Coordinates of N, CA and C in Angstrom, one line a residue:
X1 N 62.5 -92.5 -27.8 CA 63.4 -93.0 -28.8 C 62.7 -92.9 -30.2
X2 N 63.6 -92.2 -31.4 CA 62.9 -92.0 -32.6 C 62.8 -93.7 -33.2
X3 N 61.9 -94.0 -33.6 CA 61.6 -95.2 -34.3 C 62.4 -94.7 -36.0
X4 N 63.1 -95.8 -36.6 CA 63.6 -95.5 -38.0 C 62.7 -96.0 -39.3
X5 N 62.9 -95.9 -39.9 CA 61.9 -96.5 -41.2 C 62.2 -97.5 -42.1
X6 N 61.6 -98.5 -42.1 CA 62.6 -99.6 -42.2 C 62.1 -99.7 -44.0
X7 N 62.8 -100.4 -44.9 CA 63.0 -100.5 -46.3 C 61.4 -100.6 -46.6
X8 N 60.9 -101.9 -46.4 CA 59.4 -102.2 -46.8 C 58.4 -100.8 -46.7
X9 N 58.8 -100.3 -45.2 CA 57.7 -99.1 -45.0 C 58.0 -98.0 -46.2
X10 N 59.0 -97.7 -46.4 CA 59.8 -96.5 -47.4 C 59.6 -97.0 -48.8
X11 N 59.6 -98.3 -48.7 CA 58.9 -98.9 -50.4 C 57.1 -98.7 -50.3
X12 N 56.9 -98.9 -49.6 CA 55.2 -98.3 -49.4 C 55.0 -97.0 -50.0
X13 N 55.2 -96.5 -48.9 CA 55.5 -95.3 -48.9 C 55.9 -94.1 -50.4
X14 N 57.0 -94.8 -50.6 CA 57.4 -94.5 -52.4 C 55.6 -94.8 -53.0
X15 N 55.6 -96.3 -53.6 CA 54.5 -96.6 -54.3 C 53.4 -95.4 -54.2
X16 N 53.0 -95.7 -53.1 CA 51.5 -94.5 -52.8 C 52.0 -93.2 -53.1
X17 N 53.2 -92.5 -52.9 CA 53.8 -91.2 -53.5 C 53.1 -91.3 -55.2
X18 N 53.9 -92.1 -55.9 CA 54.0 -92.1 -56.7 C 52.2 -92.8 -57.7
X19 N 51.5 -93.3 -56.7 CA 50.3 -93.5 -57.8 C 49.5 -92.5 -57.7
X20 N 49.6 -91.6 -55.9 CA 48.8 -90.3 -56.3 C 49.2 -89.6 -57.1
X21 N 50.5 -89.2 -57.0 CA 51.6 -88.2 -58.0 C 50.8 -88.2 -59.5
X22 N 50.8 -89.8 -60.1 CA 50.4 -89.8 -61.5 C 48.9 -89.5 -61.7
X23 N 48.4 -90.4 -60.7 CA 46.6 -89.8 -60.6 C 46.6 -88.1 -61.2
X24 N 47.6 -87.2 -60.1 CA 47.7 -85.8 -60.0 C 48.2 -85.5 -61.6
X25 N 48.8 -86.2 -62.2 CA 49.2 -85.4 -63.5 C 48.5 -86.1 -64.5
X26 N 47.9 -87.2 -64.2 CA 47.0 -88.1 -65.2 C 45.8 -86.8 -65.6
X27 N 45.2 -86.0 -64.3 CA 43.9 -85.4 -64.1 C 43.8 -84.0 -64.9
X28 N 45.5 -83.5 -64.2 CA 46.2 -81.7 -64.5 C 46.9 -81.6 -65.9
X29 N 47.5 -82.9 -66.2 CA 48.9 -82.5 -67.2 C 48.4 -83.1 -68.5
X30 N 48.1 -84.3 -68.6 CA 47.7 -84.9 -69.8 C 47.4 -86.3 -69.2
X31 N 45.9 -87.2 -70.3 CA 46.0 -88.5 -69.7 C 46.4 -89.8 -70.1
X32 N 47.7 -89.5 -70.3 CA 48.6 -91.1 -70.9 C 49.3 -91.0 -69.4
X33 N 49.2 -90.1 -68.8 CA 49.9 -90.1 -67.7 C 50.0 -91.3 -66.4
X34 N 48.3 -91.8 -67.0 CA 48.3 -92.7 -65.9 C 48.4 -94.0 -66.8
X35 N 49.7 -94.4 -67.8 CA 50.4 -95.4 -67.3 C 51.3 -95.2 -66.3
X36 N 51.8 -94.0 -66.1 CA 52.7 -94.2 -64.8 C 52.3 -95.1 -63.7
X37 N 50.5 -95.1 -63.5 CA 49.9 -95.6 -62.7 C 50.2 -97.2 -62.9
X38 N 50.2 -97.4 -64.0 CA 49.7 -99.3 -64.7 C 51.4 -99.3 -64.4
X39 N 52.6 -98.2 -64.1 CA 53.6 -99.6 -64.1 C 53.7 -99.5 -62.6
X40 N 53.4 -98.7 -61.7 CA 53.6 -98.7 -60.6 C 53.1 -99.8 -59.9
X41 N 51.7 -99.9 -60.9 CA 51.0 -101.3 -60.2 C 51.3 -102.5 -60.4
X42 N 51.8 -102.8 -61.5 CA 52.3 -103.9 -62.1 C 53.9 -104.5 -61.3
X43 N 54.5 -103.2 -61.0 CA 55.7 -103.5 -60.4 C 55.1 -103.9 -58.8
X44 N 54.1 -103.4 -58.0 CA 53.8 -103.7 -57.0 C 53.3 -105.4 -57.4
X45 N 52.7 -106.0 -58.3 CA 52.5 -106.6 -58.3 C 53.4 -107.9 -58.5
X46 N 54.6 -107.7 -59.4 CA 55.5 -108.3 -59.4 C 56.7 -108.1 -58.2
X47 N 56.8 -107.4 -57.9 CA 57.5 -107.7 -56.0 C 56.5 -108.6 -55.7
X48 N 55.3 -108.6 -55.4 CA 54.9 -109.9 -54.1 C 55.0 -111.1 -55.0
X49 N 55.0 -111.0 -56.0 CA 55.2 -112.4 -56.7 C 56.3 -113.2 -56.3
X50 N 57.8 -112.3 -56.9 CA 58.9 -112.2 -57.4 C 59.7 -112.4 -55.7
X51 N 59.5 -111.1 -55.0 CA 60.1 -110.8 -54.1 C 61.0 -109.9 -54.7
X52 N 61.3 -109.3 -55.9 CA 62.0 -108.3 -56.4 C 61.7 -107.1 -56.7
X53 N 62.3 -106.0 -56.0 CA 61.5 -104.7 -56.0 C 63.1 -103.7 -56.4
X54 N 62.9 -103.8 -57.5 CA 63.7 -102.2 -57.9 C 64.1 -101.2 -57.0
X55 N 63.1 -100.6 -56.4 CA 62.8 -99.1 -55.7 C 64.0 -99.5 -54.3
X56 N 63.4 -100.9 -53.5 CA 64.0 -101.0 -52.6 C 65.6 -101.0 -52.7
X57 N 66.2 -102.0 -53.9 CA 67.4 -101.9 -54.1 C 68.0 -100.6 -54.0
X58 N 67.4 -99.6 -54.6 CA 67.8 -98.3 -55.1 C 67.9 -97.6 -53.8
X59 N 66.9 -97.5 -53.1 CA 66.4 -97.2 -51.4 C 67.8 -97.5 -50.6
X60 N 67.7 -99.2 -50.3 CA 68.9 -99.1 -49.8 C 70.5 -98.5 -49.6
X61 N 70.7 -98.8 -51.2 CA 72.3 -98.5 -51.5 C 71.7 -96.3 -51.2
X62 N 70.8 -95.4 -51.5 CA 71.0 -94.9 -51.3 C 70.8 -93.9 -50.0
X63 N 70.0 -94.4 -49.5 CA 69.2 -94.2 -48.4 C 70.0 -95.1 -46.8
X64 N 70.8 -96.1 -47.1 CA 70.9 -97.1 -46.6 C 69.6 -97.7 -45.6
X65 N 68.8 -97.5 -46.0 CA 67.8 -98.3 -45.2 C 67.9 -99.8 -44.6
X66 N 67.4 -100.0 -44.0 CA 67.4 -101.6 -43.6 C 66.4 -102.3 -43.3
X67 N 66.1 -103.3 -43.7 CA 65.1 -104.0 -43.4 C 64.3 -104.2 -42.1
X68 N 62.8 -104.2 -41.8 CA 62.5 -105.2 -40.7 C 63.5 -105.5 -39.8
X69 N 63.5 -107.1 -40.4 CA 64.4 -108.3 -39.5 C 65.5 -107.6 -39.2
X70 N 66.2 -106.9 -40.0 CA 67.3 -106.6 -39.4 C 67.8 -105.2 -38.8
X71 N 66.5 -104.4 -38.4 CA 66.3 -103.4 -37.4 C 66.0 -103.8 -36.0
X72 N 65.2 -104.9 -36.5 CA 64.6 -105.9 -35.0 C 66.0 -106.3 -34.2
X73 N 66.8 -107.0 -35.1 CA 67.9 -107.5 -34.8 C 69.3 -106.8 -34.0
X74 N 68.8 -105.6 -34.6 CA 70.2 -104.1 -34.1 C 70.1 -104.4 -33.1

């Protein structure tokens, strides 16, 4: 049975895309680049604070992803 990917993993997942991604153009393209890095981190940082994550909202409605608990739950 295929296992699905639940919102948190796919918000991981995103993040780490996206700080190599800017490392990658911080290095190749120009280096202001890695603020992309300082908001990616700052926003990881304010989710575990907050509990409020942009990416996931966006994830869900477009992806419909679902959460953990309520994969466990299906």
């Amino acid at each position: 049975m295929k296992k699905k990917m639940s919102l948190e993993h796919a918000v991981e997942a995103f993040a780490g895309f996206m700080v190599l991604l800017s490392v990658v153009l911080t290095v190749w393209i120009h280096p202001l680049f890695v603020w992309l890095t300082v908001f990616v981190g700052v926003n990881l940082f304010q989710q575990s604070v907050t509990g409020f994550c942009p990416a996931a909202i966006v994830m869900r409605k477009l992806f419909g992803l679902k959460t953990e608990a309520e994969l466990a739950g299906a």
